[in-house]
Coordinates of C-alpha atoms and ligand atoms in Angstrom, one line a residue:
M1432 CA -46.2 3.0 51.9
S1433 CA -45.1 4.6 48.7
G1434 CA -47.2 4.9 45.5
P1435 CA -50.2 3.0 44.3
V1436 CA -49.6 -0.4 45.7
A1437 CA -53.1 -1.6 46.5
D1438 CA -55.5 -3.6 44.2
L1439 CA -58.4 -2.4 46.3
G1440 CA -59.1 0.0 49.1
L1441 CA -61.6 -1.1 51.8
I1442 CA -63.3 1.4 54.1
G1443 CA -65.0 0.1 57.2
L1444 CA -63.0 -2.0 59.7
A1445 CA -65.8 -3.7 61.6
V1446 CA -66.1 -7.4 61.4
M1447 CA -67.3 -7.7 57.8
G1448 CA -64.7 -5.3 56.4
Q1449 CA -61.8 -6.8 58.3
N1450 CA -62.7 -10.3 57.2
L1451 CA -63.2 -9.4 53.6
I1452 CA -59.7 -7.7 53.6
L1453 CA -58.1 -10.9 55.1
N1454 CA -59.9 -13.0 52.6
M1455 CA -58.7 -10.8 49.7
A1456 CA -55.1 -10.9 51.0
D1457 CA -55.2 -14.7 51.3
N1458 CA -56.2 -14.7 47.6
G1459 CA -53.1 -12.8 46.6
F1460 CA -54.4 -9.2 46.4
T1461 CA -52.9 -6.2 48.2
I1462 CA -55.5 -4.2 50.1
C1463 CA -55.4 -0.8 51.7
A1464 CA -57.5 -0.7 54.9
Y1465 CA -59.1 2.6 56.1
N1466 CA -61.8 3.6 58.6
R1467 CA -63.6 6.7 59.9
T1468 CA -62.1 6.1 63.4
V1469 CA -58.5 6.0 62.2
S1470 CA -57.1 4.3 65.4
K1471 CA -58.8 1.1 64.2
V1472 CA -56.4 1.0 61.2
D1473 CA -53.3 0.5 63.2
A1474 CA -55.0 -1.8 65.6
F1475 CA -55.9 -4.0 62.6
L1476 CA -52.5 -3.7 61.0
N1477 CA -50.7 -4.7 64.2
N1478 CA -52.9 -7.7 64.9
E1479 CA -55.1 -9.6 62.4
A1480 CA -53.4 -8.1 59.3
K1481 CA -49.8 -8.6 60.5
G1482 CA -47.6 -10.3 57.9
K1483 CA -50.3 -10.1 55.2
S1484 CA -50.4 -8.1 52.0
I1485 CA -52.4 -5.4 53.7
V1486 CA -51.4 -1.7 54.1
G1487 CA -53.3 1.0 56.0
A1488 CA -54.2 4.6 55.4
H1489 CA -54.4 7.4 58.1
N1490 CA -56.0 10.1 56.0
D1491 CA -57.9 10.5 52.7
K1492 CA -54.9 11.4 50.7
E1493 CA -52.9 8.5 51.8
F1494 CA -55.8 6.2 51.0
I1495 CA -56.4 7.6 47.5
D1496 CA -52.7 7.6 46.7
S1497 CA -52.3 4.0 47.7
L1498 CA -54.7 2.7 45.0
K1499 CA -53.8 1.4 41.6
S1500 CA -55.8 2.8 38.6
P1501 CA -58.7 2.6 38.1
R1502 CA -59.2 2.9 41.8
R1503 CA -61.4 0.2 43.3
I1504 CA -62.9 1.3 46.7
M1505 CA -65.2 -0.9 48.7
L1506 CA -67.3 0.4 51.5
L1507 CA -68.3 -2.0 54.4
V1508 CA -70.0 0.6 56.6
Q1509 CA -73.4 0.9 58.1
A1510 CA -76.1 1.1 55.4
G1511 CA -77.7 4.5 54.8
K1512 CA -76.2 7.8 55.7
A1513 CA -72.7 6.5 56.2
V1514 CA -72.5 5.3 52.6
D1515 CA -73.6 8.7 51.2
E1516 CA -71.2 10.5 53.5
W1517 CA -68.3 8.4 52.3
I1518 CA -69.2 8.8 48.7
E1519 CA -69.4 12.6 49.1
R1520 CA -66.0 12.5 50.9
L1521 CA -64.3 10.4 48.3
L1522 CA -65.7 12.1 45.2
P1523 CA -63.4 15.2 45.0
H1524 CA -60.3 12.9 45.0
L1525 CA -61.5 10.4 42.3
D1526 CA -60.8 10.3 38.6
A1527 CA -63.2 9.3 35.8
G1528 CA -63.5 5.5 35.6
D1529 CA -62.8 4.9 39.3
I1530 CA -65.1 2.4 41.0
I1531 CA -67.0 2.6 44.3
I1532 CA -68.5 -0.6 45.6
D1533 CA -71.0 -0.7 48.5
G1534 CA -70.9 -4.1 50.1
G1535 CA -73.3 -3.3 52.9
N1536 CA -76.9 -4.1 53.3
S1537 CA -78.2 -1.1 51.4
H1538 CA -81.8 -0.8 50.3
F1539 CA -82.0 -1.2 46.5
P1540 CA -83.6 2.2 45.7
D1541 CA -80.5 3.8 47.3
S1542 CA -78.3 1.8 45.0
N1543 CA -80.5 2.7 42.0
R1544 CA -80.0 6.4 42.9
R1545 CA -76.2 6.1 43.6
T1546 CA -75.6 4.3 40.3
K1547 CA -77.3 7.0 38.4
E1548 CA -75.7 9.9 40.3
L1549 CA -72.2 8.5 40.1
S1550 CA -72.5 7.5 36.5
A1551 CA -73.3 11.2 35.7
K1552 CA -69.9 12.0 37.3
N1553 CA -68.1 9.3 35.4
I1554 CA -67.7 7.2 38.5
R1555 CA -68.8 3.5 38.3
F1556 CA -70.9 2.4 41.2
V1557 CA -71.5 -1.2 42.3
G1558 CA -74.0 -2.2 45.0
S1559 CA -73.1 -5.8 46.0
G1560 CA -74.9 -8.1 48.3
V1561 CA -72.5 -10.0 50.6
S1562 CA -74.0 -13.1 52.1
G1563 CA -72.6 -15.6 54.6
G1564 CA -72.0 -13.3 57.6
E1565 CA -68.7 -13.0 59.3
E1566 CA -67.5 -16.5 58.5
G1567 CA -68.5 -16.2 54.9
A1568 CA -66.7 -12.8 54.6
R1569 CA -63.5 -14.4 55.9
F1570 CA -63.5 -17.7 54.0
G1571 CA -65.9 -17.3 51.1
P1572 CA -69.1 -15.2 50.8
S1573 CA -71.8 -15.4 48.2
L1574 CA -71.5 -12.1 46.3
M1575 CA -74.3 -10.4 44.3
P1576 CA -72.8 -7.4 42.4
G1577 CA -75.0 -5.1 40.4
G1578 CA -74.9 -1.5 39.2
N1579 CA -72.7 0.0 36.5
E1580 CA -71.7 -3.0 34.4
E1581 CA -68.5 -1.2 33.1
A1582 CA -67.1 -1.9 36.6
W1583 CA -67.5 -5.6 36.4
P1584 CA -64.4 -6.5 34.3
H1585 CA -62.3 -4.6 36.8
I1586 CA -63.6 -6.3 39.9
K1587 CA -64.5 -9.7 38.6
D1588 CA -61.2 -11.4 39.4
I1589 CA -61.1 -10.2 43.0
F1590 CA -64.8 -11.0 43.6
Q1591 CA -64.7 -14.4 42.1
A1592 CA -61.5 -15.3 43.8
I1593 CA -62.7 -14.5 47.3
A1594 CA -66.3 -15.9 46.8
A1595 CA -67.4 -19.3 48.1
K1596 CA -67.2 -22.1 45.5
S1597 CA -69.9 -24.6 44.6
D1598 CA -68.6 -27.5 42.5
G1599 CA -65.6 -25.3 41.7
E1600 CA -67.7 -22.4 40.5
A1601 CA -67.6 -19.1 42.2
C1602 CA -70.8 -18.1 44.0
C1603 CA -70.6 -14.7 42.3
E1604 CA -71.9 -13.4 39.0
W1605 CA -72.9 -10.0 37.7
V1606 CA -76.6 -9.7 38.7
G1607 CA -77.8 -6.7 36.7
D1608 CA -78.0 -2.9 36.5
E1609 CA -78.5 -0.3 39.2
G1610 CA -79.7 -1.8 42.5
A1611 CA -80.1 -5.3 41.1
G1612 CA -77.4 -6.8 43.4
H1613 CA -79.0 -5.3 46.5
Y1614 CA -82.4 -6.3 45.3
V1615 CA -81.4 -9.9 45.0
K1616 CA -79.7 -9.7 48.5
M1617 CA -82.9 -8.3 49.9
V1618 CA -85.0 -11.2 48.6
H1619 CA -82.3 -13.6 49.8
N1620 CA -82.6 -12.1 53.3
G1621 CA -86.4 -12.3 53.0
I1622 CA -86.2 -16.0 52.2
E1623 CA -84.0 -16.4 55.3
Y1624 CA -86.7 -14.7 57.4
G1625 CA -89.1 -17.3 56.0
D1626 CA -86.6 -20.2 56.8
M1627 CA -86.2 -18.9 60.4
Q1628 CA -89.9 -18.6 60.9
L1629 CA -90.4 -22.2 59.7
I1630 CA -87.7 -23.5 62.0
C1631 CA -89.4 -21.6 64.9
E1632 CA -92.8 -23.2 64.1
A1633 CA -91.3 -26.7 63.9
Y1634 CA -89.6 -26.1 67.2
D1635 CA -92.8 -24.9 68.8
I1636 CA -94.7 -28.0 67.6
M1637 CA -92.0 -30.2 69.0
K1638 CA -91.8 -28.3 72.3
R1639 CA -95.5 -27.7 73.1
G1640 CA -97.1 -30.3 70.9
L1641 CA -94.8 -33.3 71.5
G1642 CA -93.5 -32.1 74.9
L1643 CA -89.9 -32.6 73.9
S1644 CA -87.0 -31.1 75.8
S1645 CA -84.5 -28.7 74.2
K1646 CA -81.9 -31.4 74.1
E1647 CA -84.4 -33.8 72.4
I1648 CA -85.4 -31.1 69.9
G1649 CA -81.6 -30.5 69.3
D1650 CA -81.3 -34.2 68.5
V1651 CA -84.1 -33.9 65.9
F1652 CA -82.4 -31.0 64.2
A1653 CA -79.1 -32.8 64.3
K1654 CA -80.8 -35.7 62.4
W1655 CA -82.5 -33.3 60.0
N1656 CA -79.2 -31.7 59.3
K1657 CA -78.0 -35.0 57.8
G1658 CA -80.9 -35.2 55.3
V1659 CA -82.7 -33.0 52.9
L1660 CA -82.8 -30.0 55.3
D1661 CA -79.0 -29.9 55.7
S1662 CA -78.2 -26.2 56.0
F1663 CA -76.5 -23.5 58.0
L1664 CA -79.7 -22.5 59.8
I1665 CA -80.6 -26.0 60.8
E1666 CA -77.0 -26.6 62.0
I1667 CA -77.0 -23.5 64.2
T1668 CA -80.5 -24.3 65.5
R1669 CA -79.1 -27.6 66.7
D1670 CA -76.1 -25.9 68.4
I1671 CA -78.4 -23.3 70.0
L1672 CA -80.6 -26.0 71.4
Y1673 CA -77.7 -28.0 72.8
F1674 CA -76.2 -24.9 74.4
N1675 CA -76.5 -25.0 78.2
D1676 CA -76.3 -22.1 80.7
D1677 CA -73.9 -22.2 83.6
D1678 CA -76.5 -23.9 85.7
G1679 CA -76.7 -26.8 83.2
T1680 CA -80.1 -26.0 81.8
A1681 CA -80.8 -25.1 78.2
L1682 CA -80.1 -21.4 77.6
V1683 CA -82.7 -21.1 74.9
D1684 CA -85.5 -21.4 77.5
K1685 CA -84.2 -18.2 79.2
I1686 CA -84.2 -16.2 76.0
L1687 CA -87.0 -13.6 75.6
D1688 CA -89.4 -14.7 72.8
K1689 CA -89.3 -11.3 71.2
A1690 CA -87.6 -10.8 67.8
G1691 CA -86.4 -7.6 66.3
Q1692 CA -85.6 -6.9 62.6
K1693 CA -83.1 -4.9 60.6
G1694 CA -85.5 -4.3 57.6
T1695 CA -84.7 -6.5 54.6
G1696 CA -87.6 -8.9 55.2
K1697 CA -89.9 -5.9 55.5
W1698 CA -88.5 -4.3 52.4
T1699 CA -89.1 -7.6 50.5
A1700 CA -92.7 -7.8 51.8
I1701 CA -93.4 -4.2 50.9
N1702 CA -92.0 -4.6 47.4
A1703 CA -94.0 -7.8 46.9
L1704 CA -97.2 -6.0 47.8
D1705 CA -96.3 -3.1 45.5
L1706 CA -95.9 -5.6 42.6
G1707 CA -99.0 -7.6 43.6
M1708 CA -96.9 -10.7 44.1
P1709 CA -98.2 -13.3 46.7
V1710 CA -95.0 -13.7 48.7
T1711 CA -97.0 -15.1 51.6
L1712 CA -94.4 -16.9 53.5
I1713 CA -91.9 -14.1 53.8
A1714 CA -94.7 -11.5 54.6
E1715 CA -96.0 -13.8 57.4
A1716 CA -92.5 -14.3 58.8
V1717 CA -92.1 -10.5 59.0
L1718 CA -95.6 -10.2 60.7
A1719 CA -94.7 -13.0 63.1
R1720 CA -91.7 -11.0 64.2
C1721 CA -93.9 -7.9 64.7
L1722 CA -96.3 -10.1 66.7
S1723 CA -93.5 -11.4 68.9
G1724 CA -92.6 -7.8 69.7
I1725 CA -96.0 -7.2 71.3
K1726 CA -94.9 -9.1 74.4
D1727 CA -97.1 -7.4 77.0
E1728 CA -100.3 -7.9 75.1
R1729 CA -99.4 -11.5 74.3
S1730 CA -98.6 -12.3 77.9
E1731 CA -101.9 -10.7 79.0
A1732 CA -103.9 -12.6 76.4
S1733 CA -102.3 -15.9 77.3
T1734 CA -103.8 -15.6 80.8
K1735 CA -107.3 -15.1 79.4
L1736 CA -107.3 -17.2 76.2
R1737 CA -106.5 -20.7 77.2
Y1738 CA -106.0 -23.5 74.8
V1739 CA -108.8 -26.0 75.2
S1740 CA -107.9 -29.5 74.2
R1741 CA -110.6 -32.1 73.3
G1742 CA -108.3 -35.0 74.3
S1743 CA -105.7 -35.4 77.0
G1744 CA -103.7 -32.4 75.7
K1745 CA -100.8 -34.7 75.0
F1746 CA -99.8 -36.2 71.7
E1747 CA -100.7 -39.8 71.7
G1748 CA -99.8 -40.9 68.2
N1749 CA -96.6 -42.3 66.7
K1750 CA -93.9 -39.7 67.5
E1751 CA -91.3 -41.1 65.1
Q1752 CA -93.8 -40.9 62.2
F1753 CA -94.9 -37.5 63.3
L1754 CA -91.3 -36.2 63.3
E1755 CA -90.8 -37.6 59.8
D1756 CA -93.9 -35.9 58.6
L1757 CA -92.8 -32.6 60.3
E1758 CA -89.4 -32.9 58.5
Q1759 CA -91.2 -33.3 55.2
A1760 CA -93.6 -30.4 56.0
L1761 CA -90.7 -28.1 56.8
Y1762 CA -89.0 -29.2 53.5
A1763 CA -92.1 -28.6 51.5
S1764 CA -92.7 -25.2 53.1
K1765 CA -89.1 -24.2 52.4
I1766 CA -89.6 -25.1 48.7
I1767 CA -92.7 -22.9 48.6
S1768 CA -90.8 -20.0 50.2
Y1769 CA -87.9 -20.2 47.8
A1770 CA -90.3 -20.5 44.8
Q1771 CA -92.1 -17.4 46.0
G1772 CA -88.8 -15.5 46.3
F1773 CA -87.8 -16.5 42.8
M1774 CA -91.3 -15.6 41.5
L1775 CA -90.8 -12.1 42.9
M1776 CA -87.4 -11.8 41.2
Q1777 CA -88.8 -13.0 37.9
E1778 CA -91.6 -10.5 38.0
V1779 CA -89.0 -7.7 38.6
R1780 CA -86.9 -8.9 35.8
R1781 CA -89.9 -8.8 33.5
N1782 CA -91.5 -5.5 34.6
G1783 CA -88.9 -3.5 36.6
Y1784 CA -88.7 -3.0 40.3
T1785 CA -91.9 -1.0 40.8
Q1786 CA -93.6 2.2 40.0
D1787 CA -91.4 5.3 40.1
W1788 CA -93.5 7.0 42.7
R1789 CA -93.1 4.1 45.0
L1790 CA -89.4 4.0 44.5
E1791 CA -89.2 7.6 45.6
L1792 CA -91.4 6.9 48.6
T1793 CA -89.4 3.8 49.7
Q1794 CA -86.3 5.9 49.9
H1795 CA -87.9 7.7 52.9
L1796 CA -89.1 4.6 54.7
Ligands
NBP587 P1 -71.4 -2.1 61.0 O1 -72.7 -2.2 60.3 O2 -71.5 -2.2 62.5 O3 -70.7 -0.8 60.6 C1 -69.5 -0.4 61.2 C2 -68.7 0.5 60.3 O4 -69.5 1.6 59.8 C3 -67.5 1.0 61.0 O5 -66.4 1.1 60.1 C4 -67.9 2.4 61.3 O6 -66.9 3.3 61.5 C5 -68.7 2.8 60.1 N1 -69.7 3.9 60.3 C6 -70.8 4.0 61.1 BR1 -71.4 2.7 62.2 N2 -71.4 5.2 60.9 C7 -70.6 5.9 60.1 C8 -70.7 7.2 59.5 N3 -71.7 8.0 59.8 N4 -69.8 7.6 58.7 C9 -68.8 6.8 58.4 N5 -68.6 5.5 58.8 C10 -69.5 5.1 59.7 O7 -70.3 -3.2 60.5 P2 -70.5 -4.7 59.9 O8 -71.3 -5.5 60.9 O9 -69.1 -5.1 59.6 O10 -71.4 -4.5 58.6 C11 -70.9 -3.7 57.5 C12 -72.0 -3.7 56.4 O11 -72.2 -5.1 56.0 C13 -73.4 -3.3 56.9 O12 -74.1 -2.6 55.9 C14 -74.1 -4.6 57.3 O13 -75.5 -4.5 57.2 C15 -73.6 -5.5 56.2 N6 -73.6 -6.9 56.5 C16 -73.3 -7.4 57.7 C17 -73.3 -8.7 57.9 C18 -72.9 -9.3 59.3 O14 -73.0 -10.5 59.5 N7 -72.4 -8.4 60.2 C19 -73.6 -9.6 56.9 C20 -73.9 -9.2 55.6 C21 -73.9 -7.8 55.4 P3 -66.3 3.6 63.0 O15 -65.4 2.5 63.3 O16 -65.6 4.9 62.9 O17 -67.4 3.7 64.0

């Protein structure tokens, strides 16, 4: 590689970084790939990246020298410490006007801070939500960039080219200043927490209330996915319910009913409480995950607190009608959850994120 050939340099060669690079290359951009563990650069160049407009760097100098001016550097590394470490490492090599984009799931107060700190050093910082998982990153994510708006004209073409399209329009627009992009991504993830909890509750009603098998519940989700509930989460729920273990029984029945969390739902709920916004559905979804984690107590309680039915214990009404009602109930609940998420974002747009003291505190959570 000689001279500044790359339109953008991307650091972080795990699944998201690699797929975004491949997506950018497919859209006609030349990308320089780099990673903390440098051996992953050559592994990528010799395999997935082979024959594409992708070059690699093996040290900081090679990486910096490969980039056209103003330099556009995107980080797809673990949120938190790794982002700050990379920024510190890059800073001595950068020129005024260069751009650092953090595409990871960073907490918005970190992006507020980074935008301000870097702006004081004449470096433009962008914190961008990237949604759609691995598949989205490869073939069209939804992108939510925010931060220093001076960066936007320099990254707009790349971002809008690689983004998913809806009626021909890119699922990517400038969101706002400082941590606005990561804020919107946080609420988006919170809404997803709500969606997943609603799906779990619908499943539970069908399983324990109607006594349906996993295959039968899969059939219901398959039908729902052709109607108003058509969505990625309903689609993968269908596939999960259809998936059988080697012994031919539904794998889902062997999965421990204990959910973890990475934090974005909790951040949304905390922020909603700070602002006094009744984002009930997302907050309950986070609490349901916490409750699921208390497995030992739940198992113990289930031996002592038995459900007492007044009737036969079996649903004796019209199952078809019940399932239609359940579909509508799930749809209505989703609308409420989305409305609550948008209400939160509107409040933030009107009044700012939250009190300053809270901002400082959340950085340490
Ligand atoms: P990971 O979140 O697993 O991060 C792996 C990358 O981070 C590797 O390049 C690794 O370098 C680097 N890294 C780590 Br870990 N610690 C580091 C440190 N202290 N200093 C420097 N580099 C460090 O990758 P991912 O799943 O591709 O996700 C990337 C970002 O995108 C994350 O913020 C994630 O939350 C976000 N995101 C992920 C998804 C998804 O579906 N996976 C969706 C949307 C957003 P190494 O190779 O040297 O260990």
